[in-house]
PDB file of C-alpha atoms and ligand atoms in Angstrom:
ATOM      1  CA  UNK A   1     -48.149 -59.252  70.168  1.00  0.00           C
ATOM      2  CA  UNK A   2     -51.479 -60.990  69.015  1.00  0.00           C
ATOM      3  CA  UNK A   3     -53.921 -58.518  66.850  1.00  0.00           C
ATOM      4  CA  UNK A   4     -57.287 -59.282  65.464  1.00  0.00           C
ATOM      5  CA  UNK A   5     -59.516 -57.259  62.982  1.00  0.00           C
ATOM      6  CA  UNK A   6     -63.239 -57.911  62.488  1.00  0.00           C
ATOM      7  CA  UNK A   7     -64.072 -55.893  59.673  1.00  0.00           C
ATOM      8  CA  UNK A   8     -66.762 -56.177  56.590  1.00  0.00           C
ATOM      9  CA  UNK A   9     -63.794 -54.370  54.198  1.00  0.00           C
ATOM     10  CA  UNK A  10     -60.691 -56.927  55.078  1.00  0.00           C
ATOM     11  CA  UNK A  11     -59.227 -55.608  52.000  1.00  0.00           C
ATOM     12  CA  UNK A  12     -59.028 -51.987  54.102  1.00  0.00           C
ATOM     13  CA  UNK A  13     -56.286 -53.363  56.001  1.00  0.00           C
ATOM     14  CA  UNK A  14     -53.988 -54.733  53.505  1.00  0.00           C
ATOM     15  CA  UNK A  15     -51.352 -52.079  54.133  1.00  0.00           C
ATOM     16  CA  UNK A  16     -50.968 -53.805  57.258  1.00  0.00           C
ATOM     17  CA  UNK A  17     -48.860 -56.286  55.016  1.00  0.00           C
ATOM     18  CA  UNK A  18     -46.539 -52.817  53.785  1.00  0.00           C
ATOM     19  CA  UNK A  19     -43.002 -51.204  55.391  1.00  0.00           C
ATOM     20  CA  UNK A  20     -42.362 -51.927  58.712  1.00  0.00           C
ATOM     21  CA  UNK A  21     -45.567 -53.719  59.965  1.00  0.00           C
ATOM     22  CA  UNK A  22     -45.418 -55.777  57.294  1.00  0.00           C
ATOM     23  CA  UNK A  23     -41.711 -56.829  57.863  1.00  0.00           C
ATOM     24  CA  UNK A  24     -42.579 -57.129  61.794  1.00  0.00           C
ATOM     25  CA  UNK A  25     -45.358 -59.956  60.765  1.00  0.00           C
ATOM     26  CA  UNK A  26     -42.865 -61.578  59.133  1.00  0.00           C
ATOM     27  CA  UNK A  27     -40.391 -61.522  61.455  1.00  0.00           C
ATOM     28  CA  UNK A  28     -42.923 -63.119  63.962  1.00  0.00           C
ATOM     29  CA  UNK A  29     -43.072 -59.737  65.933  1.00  0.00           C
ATOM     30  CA  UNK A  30     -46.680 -58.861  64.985  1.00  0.00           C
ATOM     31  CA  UNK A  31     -49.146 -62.015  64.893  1.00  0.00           C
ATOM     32  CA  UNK A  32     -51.900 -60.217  62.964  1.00  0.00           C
ATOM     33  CA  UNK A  33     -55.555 -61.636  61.816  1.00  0.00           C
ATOM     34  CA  UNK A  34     -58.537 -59.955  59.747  1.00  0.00           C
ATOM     35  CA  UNK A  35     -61.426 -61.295  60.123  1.00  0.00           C
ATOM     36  CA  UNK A  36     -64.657 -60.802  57.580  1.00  0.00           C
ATOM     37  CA  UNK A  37     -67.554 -60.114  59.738  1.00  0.00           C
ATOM     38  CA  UNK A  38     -69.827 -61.173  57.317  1.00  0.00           C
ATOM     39  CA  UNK A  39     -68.717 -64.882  57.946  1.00  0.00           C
ATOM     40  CA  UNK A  40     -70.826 -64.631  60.988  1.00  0.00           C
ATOM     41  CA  UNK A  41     -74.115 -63.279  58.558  1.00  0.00           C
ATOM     42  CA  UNK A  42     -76.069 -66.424  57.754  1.00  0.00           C
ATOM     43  CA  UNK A  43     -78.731 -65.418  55.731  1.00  0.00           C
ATOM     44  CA  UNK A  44     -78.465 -65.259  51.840  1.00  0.00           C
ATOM     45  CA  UNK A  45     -77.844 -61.714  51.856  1.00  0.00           C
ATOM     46  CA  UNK A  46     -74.924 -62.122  54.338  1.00  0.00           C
ATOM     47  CA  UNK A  47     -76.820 -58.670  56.230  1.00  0.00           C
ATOM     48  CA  UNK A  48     -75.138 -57.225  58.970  1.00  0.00           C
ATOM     49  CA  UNK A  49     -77.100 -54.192  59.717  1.00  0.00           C
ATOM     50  CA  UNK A  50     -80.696 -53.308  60.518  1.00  0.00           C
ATOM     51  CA  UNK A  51     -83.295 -50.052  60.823  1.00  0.00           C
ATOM     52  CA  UNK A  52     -82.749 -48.296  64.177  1.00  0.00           C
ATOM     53  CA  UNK A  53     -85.176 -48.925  67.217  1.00  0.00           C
ATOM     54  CA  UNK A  54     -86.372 -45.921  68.170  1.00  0.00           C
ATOM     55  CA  UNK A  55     -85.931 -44.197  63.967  1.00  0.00           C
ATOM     56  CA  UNK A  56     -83.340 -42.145  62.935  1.00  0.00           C
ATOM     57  CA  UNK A  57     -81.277 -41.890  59.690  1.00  0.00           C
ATOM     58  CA  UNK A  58     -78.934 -44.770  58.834  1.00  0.00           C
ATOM     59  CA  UNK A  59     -78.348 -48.628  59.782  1.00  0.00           C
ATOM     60  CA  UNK A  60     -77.466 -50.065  62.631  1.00  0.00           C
ATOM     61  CA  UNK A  61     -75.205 -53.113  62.787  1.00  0.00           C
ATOM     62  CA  UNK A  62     -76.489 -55.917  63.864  1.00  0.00           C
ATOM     63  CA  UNK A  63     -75.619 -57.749  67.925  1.00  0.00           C
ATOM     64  CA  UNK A  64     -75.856 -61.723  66.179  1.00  0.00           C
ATOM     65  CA  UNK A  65     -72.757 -61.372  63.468  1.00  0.00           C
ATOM     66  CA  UNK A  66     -70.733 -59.500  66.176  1.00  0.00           C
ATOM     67  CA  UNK A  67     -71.663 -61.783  68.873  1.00  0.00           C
ATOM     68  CA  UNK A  68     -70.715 -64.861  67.244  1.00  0.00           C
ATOM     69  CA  UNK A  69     -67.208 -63.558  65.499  1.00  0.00           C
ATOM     70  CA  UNK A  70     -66.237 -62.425  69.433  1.00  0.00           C
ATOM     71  CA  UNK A  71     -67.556 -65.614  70.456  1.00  0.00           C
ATOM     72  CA  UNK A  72     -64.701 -67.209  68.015  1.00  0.00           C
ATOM     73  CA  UNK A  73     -61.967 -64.940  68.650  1.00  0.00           C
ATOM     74  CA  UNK A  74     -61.980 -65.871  72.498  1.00  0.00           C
ATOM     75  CA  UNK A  75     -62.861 -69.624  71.640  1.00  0.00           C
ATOM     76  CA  UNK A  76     -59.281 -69.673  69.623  1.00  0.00           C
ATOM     77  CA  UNK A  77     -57.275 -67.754  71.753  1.00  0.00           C
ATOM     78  CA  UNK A  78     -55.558 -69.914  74.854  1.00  0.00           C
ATOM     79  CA  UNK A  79     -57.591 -71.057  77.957  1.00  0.00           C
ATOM     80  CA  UNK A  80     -58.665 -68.644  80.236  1.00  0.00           C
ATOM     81  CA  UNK A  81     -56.839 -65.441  77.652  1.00  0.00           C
ATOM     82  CA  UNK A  82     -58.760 -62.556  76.538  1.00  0.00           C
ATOM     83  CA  UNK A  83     -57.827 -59.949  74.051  1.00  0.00           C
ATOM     84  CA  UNK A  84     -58.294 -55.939  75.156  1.00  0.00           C
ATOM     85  CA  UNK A  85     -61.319 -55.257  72.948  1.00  0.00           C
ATOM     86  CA  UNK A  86     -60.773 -52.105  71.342  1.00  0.00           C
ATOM     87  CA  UNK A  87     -63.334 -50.377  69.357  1.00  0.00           C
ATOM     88  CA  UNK A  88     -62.853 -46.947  67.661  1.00  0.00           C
ATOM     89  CA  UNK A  89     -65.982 -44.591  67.123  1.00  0.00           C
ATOM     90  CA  UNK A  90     -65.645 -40.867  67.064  1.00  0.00           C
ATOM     91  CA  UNK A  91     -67.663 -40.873  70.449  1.00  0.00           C
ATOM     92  CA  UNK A  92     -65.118 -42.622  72.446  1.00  0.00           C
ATOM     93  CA  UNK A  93     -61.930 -41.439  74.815  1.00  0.00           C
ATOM     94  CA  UNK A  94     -58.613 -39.866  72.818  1.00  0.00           C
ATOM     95  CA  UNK A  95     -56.169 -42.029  71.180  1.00  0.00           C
ATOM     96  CA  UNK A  96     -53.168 -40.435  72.438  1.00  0.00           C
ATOM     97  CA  UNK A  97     -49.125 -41.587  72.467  1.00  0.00           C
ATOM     98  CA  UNK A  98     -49.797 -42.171  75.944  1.00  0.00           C
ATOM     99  CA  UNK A  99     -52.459 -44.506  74.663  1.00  0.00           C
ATOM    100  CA  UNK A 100     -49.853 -46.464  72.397  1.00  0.00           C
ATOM    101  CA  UNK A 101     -47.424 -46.218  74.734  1.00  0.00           C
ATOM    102  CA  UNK A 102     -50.223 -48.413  77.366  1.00  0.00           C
ATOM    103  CA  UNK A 103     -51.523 -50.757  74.656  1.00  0.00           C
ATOM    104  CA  UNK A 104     -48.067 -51.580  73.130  1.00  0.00           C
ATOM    105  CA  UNK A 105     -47.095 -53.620  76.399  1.00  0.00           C
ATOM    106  CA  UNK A 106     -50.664 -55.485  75.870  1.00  0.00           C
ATOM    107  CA  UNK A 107     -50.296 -59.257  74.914  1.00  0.00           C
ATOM    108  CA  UNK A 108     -53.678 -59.665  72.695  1.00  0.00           C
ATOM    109  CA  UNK A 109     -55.428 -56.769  70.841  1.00  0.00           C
ATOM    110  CA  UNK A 110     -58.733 -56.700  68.977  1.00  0.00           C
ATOM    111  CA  UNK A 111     -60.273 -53.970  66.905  1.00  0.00           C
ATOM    112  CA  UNK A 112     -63.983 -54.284  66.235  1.00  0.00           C
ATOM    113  CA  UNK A 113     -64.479 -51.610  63.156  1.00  0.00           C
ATOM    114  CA  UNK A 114     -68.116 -50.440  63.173  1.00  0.00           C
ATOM    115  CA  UNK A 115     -69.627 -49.027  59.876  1.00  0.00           C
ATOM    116  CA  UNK A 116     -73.074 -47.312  59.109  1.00  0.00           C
ATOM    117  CA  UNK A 117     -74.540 -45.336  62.839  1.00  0.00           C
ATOM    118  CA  UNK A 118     -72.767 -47.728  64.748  1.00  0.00           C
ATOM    119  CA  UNK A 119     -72.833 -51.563  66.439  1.00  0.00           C
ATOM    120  CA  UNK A 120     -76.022 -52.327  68.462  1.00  0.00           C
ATOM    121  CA  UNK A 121     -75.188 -50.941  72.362  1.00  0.00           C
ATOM    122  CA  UNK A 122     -75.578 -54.752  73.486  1.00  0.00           C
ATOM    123  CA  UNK A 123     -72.643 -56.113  71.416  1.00  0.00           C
ATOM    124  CA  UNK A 124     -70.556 -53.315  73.723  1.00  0.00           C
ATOM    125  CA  UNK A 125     -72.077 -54.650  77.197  1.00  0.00           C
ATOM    126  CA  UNK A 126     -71.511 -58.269  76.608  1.00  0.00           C
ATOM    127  CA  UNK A 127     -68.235 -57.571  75.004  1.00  0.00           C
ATOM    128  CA  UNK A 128     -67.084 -55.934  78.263  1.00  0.00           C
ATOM    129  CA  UNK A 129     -68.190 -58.557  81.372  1.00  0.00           C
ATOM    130  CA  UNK A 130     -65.966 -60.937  79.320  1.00  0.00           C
ATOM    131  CA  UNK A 131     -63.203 -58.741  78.459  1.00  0.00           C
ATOM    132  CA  UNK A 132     -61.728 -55.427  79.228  1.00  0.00           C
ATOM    133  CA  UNK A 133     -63.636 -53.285  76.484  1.00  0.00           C
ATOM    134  CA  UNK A 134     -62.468 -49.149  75.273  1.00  0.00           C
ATOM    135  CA  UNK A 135     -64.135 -47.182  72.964  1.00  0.00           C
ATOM    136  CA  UNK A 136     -61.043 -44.943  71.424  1.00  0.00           C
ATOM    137  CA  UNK A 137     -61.749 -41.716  69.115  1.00  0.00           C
ATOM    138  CA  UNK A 138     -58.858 -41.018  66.478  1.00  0.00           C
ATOM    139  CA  UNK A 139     -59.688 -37.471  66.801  1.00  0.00           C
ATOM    140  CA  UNK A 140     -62.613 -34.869  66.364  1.00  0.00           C
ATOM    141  CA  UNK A 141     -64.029 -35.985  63.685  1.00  0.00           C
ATOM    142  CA  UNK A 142     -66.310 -38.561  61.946  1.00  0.00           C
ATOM    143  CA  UNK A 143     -64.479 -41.085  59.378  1.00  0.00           C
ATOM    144  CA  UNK A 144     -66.684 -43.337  57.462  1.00  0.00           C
ATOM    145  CA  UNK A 145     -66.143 -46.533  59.419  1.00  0.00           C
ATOM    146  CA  UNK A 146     -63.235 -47.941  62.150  1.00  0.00           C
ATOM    147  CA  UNK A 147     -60.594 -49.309  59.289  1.00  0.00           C
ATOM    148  CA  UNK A 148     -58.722 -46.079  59.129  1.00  0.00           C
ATOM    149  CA  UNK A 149     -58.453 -45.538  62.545  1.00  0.00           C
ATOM    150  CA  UNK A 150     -57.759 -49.152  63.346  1.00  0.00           C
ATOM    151  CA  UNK A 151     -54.796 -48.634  60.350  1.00  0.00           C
ATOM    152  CA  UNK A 152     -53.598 -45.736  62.635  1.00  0.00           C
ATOM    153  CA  UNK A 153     -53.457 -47.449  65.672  1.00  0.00           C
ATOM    154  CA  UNK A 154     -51.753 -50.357  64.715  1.00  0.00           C
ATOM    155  CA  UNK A 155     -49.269 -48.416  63.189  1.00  0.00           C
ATOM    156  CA  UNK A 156     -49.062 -46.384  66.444  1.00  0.00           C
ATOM    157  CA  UNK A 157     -48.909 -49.031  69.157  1.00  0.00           C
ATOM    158  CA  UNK A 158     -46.581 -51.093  66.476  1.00  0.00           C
ATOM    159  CA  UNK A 159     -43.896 -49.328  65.968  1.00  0.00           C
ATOM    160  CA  UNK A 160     -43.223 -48.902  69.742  1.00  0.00           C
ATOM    161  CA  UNK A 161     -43.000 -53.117  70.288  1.00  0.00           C
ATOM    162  CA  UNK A 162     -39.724 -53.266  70.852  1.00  0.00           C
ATOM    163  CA  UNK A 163     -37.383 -54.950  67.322  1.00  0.00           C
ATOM    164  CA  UNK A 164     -40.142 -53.190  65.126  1.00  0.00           C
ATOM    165  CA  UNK A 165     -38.146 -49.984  64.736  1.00  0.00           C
ATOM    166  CA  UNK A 166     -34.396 -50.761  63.585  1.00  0.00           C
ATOM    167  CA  UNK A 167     -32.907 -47.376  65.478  1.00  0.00           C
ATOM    168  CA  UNK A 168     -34.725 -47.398  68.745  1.00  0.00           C
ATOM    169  CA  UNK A 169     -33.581 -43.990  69.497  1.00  0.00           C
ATOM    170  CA  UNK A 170     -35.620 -42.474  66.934  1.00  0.00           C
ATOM    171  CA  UNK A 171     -38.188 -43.281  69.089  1.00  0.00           C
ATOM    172  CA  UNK A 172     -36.709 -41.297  72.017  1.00  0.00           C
ATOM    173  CA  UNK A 173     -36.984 -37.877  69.950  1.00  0.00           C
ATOM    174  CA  UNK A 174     -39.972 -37.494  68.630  1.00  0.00           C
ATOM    175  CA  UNK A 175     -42.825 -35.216  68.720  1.00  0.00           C
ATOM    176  CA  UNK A 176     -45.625 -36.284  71.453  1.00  0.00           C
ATOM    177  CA  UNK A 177     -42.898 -38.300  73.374  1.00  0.00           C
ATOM    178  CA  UNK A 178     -42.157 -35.660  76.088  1.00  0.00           C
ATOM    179  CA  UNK A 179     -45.202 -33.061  75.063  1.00  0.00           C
ATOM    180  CA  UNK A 180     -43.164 -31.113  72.978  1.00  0.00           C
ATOM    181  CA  UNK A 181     -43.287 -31.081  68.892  1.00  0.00           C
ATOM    182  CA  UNK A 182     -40.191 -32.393  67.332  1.00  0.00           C
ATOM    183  CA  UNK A 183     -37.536 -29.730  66.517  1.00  0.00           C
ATOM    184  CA  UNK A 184     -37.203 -28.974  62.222  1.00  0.00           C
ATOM    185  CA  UNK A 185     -34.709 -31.094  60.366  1.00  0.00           C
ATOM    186  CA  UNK A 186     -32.280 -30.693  57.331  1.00  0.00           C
ATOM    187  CA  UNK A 187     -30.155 -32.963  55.047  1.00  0.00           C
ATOM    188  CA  UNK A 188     -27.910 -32.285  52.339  1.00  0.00           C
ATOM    189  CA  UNK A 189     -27.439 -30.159  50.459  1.00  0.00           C
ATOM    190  CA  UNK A 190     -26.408 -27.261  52.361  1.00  0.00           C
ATOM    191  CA  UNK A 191     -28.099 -24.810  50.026  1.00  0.00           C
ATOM    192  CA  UNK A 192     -31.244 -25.692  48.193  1.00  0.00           C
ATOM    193  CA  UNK A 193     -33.178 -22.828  45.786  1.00  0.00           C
ATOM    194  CA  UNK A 194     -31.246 -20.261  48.117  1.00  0.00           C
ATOM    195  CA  UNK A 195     -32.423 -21.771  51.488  1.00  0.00           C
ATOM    196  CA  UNK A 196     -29.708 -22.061  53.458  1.00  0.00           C
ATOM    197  CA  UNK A 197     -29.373 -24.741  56.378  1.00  0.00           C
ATOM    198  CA  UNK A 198     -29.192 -23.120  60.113  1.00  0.00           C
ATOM    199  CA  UNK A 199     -25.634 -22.488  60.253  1.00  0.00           C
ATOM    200  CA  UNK A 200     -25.582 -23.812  64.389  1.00  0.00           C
ATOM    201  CA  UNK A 201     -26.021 -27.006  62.524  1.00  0.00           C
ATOM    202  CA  UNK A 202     -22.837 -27.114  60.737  1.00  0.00           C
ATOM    203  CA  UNK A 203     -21.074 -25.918  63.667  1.00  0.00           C
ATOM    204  CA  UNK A 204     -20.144 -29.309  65.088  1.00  0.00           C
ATOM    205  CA  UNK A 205     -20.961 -27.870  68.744  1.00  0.00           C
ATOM    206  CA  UNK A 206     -23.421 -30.200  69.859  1.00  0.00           C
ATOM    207  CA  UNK A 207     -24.283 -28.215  72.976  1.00  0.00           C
ATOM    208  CA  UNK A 208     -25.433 -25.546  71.126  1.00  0.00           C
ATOM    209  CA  UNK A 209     -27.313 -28.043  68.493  1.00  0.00           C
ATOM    210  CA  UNK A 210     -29.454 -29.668  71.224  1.00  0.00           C
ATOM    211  CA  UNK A 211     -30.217 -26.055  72.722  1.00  0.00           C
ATOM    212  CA  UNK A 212     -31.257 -24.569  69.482  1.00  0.00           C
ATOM    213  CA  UNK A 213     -32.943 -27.558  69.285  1.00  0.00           C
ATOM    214  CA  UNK A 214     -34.722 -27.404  72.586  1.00  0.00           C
ATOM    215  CA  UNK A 215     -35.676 -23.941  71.577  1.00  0.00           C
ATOM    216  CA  UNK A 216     -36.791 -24.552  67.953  1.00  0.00           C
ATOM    217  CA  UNK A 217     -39.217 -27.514  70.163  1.00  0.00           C
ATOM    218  CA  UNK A 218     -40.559 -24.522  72.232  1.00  0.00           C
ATOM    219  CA  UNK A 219     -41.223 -22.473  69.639  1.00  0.00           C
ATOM    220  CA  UNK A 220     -42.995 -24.841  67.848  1.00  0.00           C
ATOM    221  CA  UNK A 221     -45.216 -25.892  69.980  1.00  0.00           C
ATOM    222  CA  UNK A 222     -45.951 -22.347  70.947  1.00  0.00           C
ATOM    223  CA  UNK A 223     -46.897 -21.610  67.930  1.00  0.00           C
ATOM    224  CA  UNK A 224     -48.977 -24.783  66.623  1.00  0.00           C
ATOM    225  CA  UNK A 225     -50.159 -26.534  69.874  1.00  0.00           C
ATOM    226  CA  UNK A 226     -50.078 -23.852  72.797  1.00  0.00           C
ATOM    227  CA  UNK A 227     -52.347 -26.502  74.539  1.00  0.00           C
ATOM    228  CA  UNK A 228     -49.389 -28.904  75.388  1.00  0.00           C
ATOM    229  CA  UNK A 229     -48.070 -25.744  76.713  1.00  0.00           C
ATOM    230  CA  UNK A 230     -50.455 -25.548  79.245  1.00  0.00           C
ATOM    231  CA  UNK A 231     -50.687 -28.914  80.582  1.00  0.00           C
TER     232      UNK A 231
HETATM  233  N1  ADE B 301     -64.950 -44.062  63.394  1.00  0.00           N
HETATM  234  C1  ADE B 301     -65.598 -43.008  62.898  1.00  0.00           C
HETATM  235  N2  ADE B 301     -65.047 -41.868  63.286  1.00  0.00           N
HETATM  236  C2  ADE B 301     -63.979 -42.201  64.078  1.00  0.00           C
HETATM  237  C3  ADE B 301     -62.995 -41.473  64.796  1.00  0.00           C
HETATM  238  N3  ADE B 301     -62.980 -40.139  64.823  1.00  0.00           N
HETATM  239  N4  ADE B 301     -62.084 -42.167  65.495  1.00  0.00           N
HETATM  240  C4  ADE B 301     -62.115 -43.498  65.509  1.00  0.00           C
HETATM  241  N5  ADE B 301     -62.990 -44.241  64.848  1.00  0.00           N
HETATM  242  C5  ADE B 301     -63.923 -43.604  64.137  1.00  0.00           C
END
């Protein structure tokens, strides 16, 4: 999978180079860019934002810088290939595994990370007669700028590209993967500051473990997300 990043904080993404995104890139699975937006800022100052039309607290970044660094993503990608323009701003639709799940099987990604109020409305328009365009929200809540979320993501959608994760079926039982939470785990030892382990797990009946387990899932998500309940 091809990803771009078009940034003004490149630095922000350098844990993309950690763990197992990092080893992915190097073993050709992951094909990732970052791109400095201010490369596309031609004026001594290298500005990428501007005072709001209209007033209003804050900047707005500017359509020209954007413009021009879309203009060269799609110019060095292959005839006729776009990437799925994704740009994350607390106002847009839920990233959800169902989300990663979707944009994992996608050839070509790119993450536009907006700072300040937000990129000019324009940038958004053009962006999306060229190329399939979605505004994604990590959650409800406002970060400071699109390189966490975009660090997030990534790690989301990455990990589910098939050869990124070594045991594939810890992929199979996780929380979010069915709409349950995941069930609690133990290791060794057996007894820890006189908390015992659940003795059904030492009972080598592995009926019983993946019904307590089932259970312990329920219970869970009772308790901390009756919402997935209800769907
Ligand atoms: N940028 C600022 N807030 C955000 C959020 N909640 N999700 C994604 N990107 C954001």
């Amino acid at each position: 999978m091809r990803l771009d990043v078009i940034t003004i904080f490149p630095d922000y993404l350098a844990p993309l180079d950690l763990s197992l995104i990092g080893k992915a890139r190097r073993d050709g699975l992951i094909d990732l860019h970052v791109h400095d937006l201010r490369e596309h800022a031609h004026d001594r100052h290298r500005t990428v934002d501007d005072t709001p039309y209209g007033g209003g607290a804050g900047m707005v970044m500017k359509p020209e810088p954007w413009g021009e660094a879309l203009d060269e993503l799609v110019g060095n990608g292959a005839e006729g290939q776009v990437p799925h323009l994704i740009i994350p701003g607390p106002g847009g639709i839920p990233f959800t595994q169902q989300t990663a799940r979707d944009l994992a099987t996608e050839p070509w990604l790119a993450f536009a990370c907006g700072r300040y109020e937000g990129i000019d409305e324009r940038v958004y328009e053009e962006a999306a007669a060229r190329m399939p365009v979605s505004v994604i929200s990590l959650g409800d809540y406002v970060l400071n700028g699109g390189e966490v979320a975009v660090l997030a993501m990534v790690e989301a959608i990455a990990r589910l590209i098939p050869g990124v994760i070594g045991n594939e079926q810890s992929l199979v039982e996780e929380s979010h993967e069915d709409g349950l939470l995941e069930y609690p785990v133990y290791t060794k030892p057996a007894t820890w500051r006189g908390r015992e382990v659940p003795e059904i797990l030492l009972s080598g009946n592995h009926g019983a473990i993946a019904e307590w387990r089932h259970e312990q899932r329920l219970q869970r998500t009772a308790a901390r997300r009756p919402d997935l309940l209800s769907d």
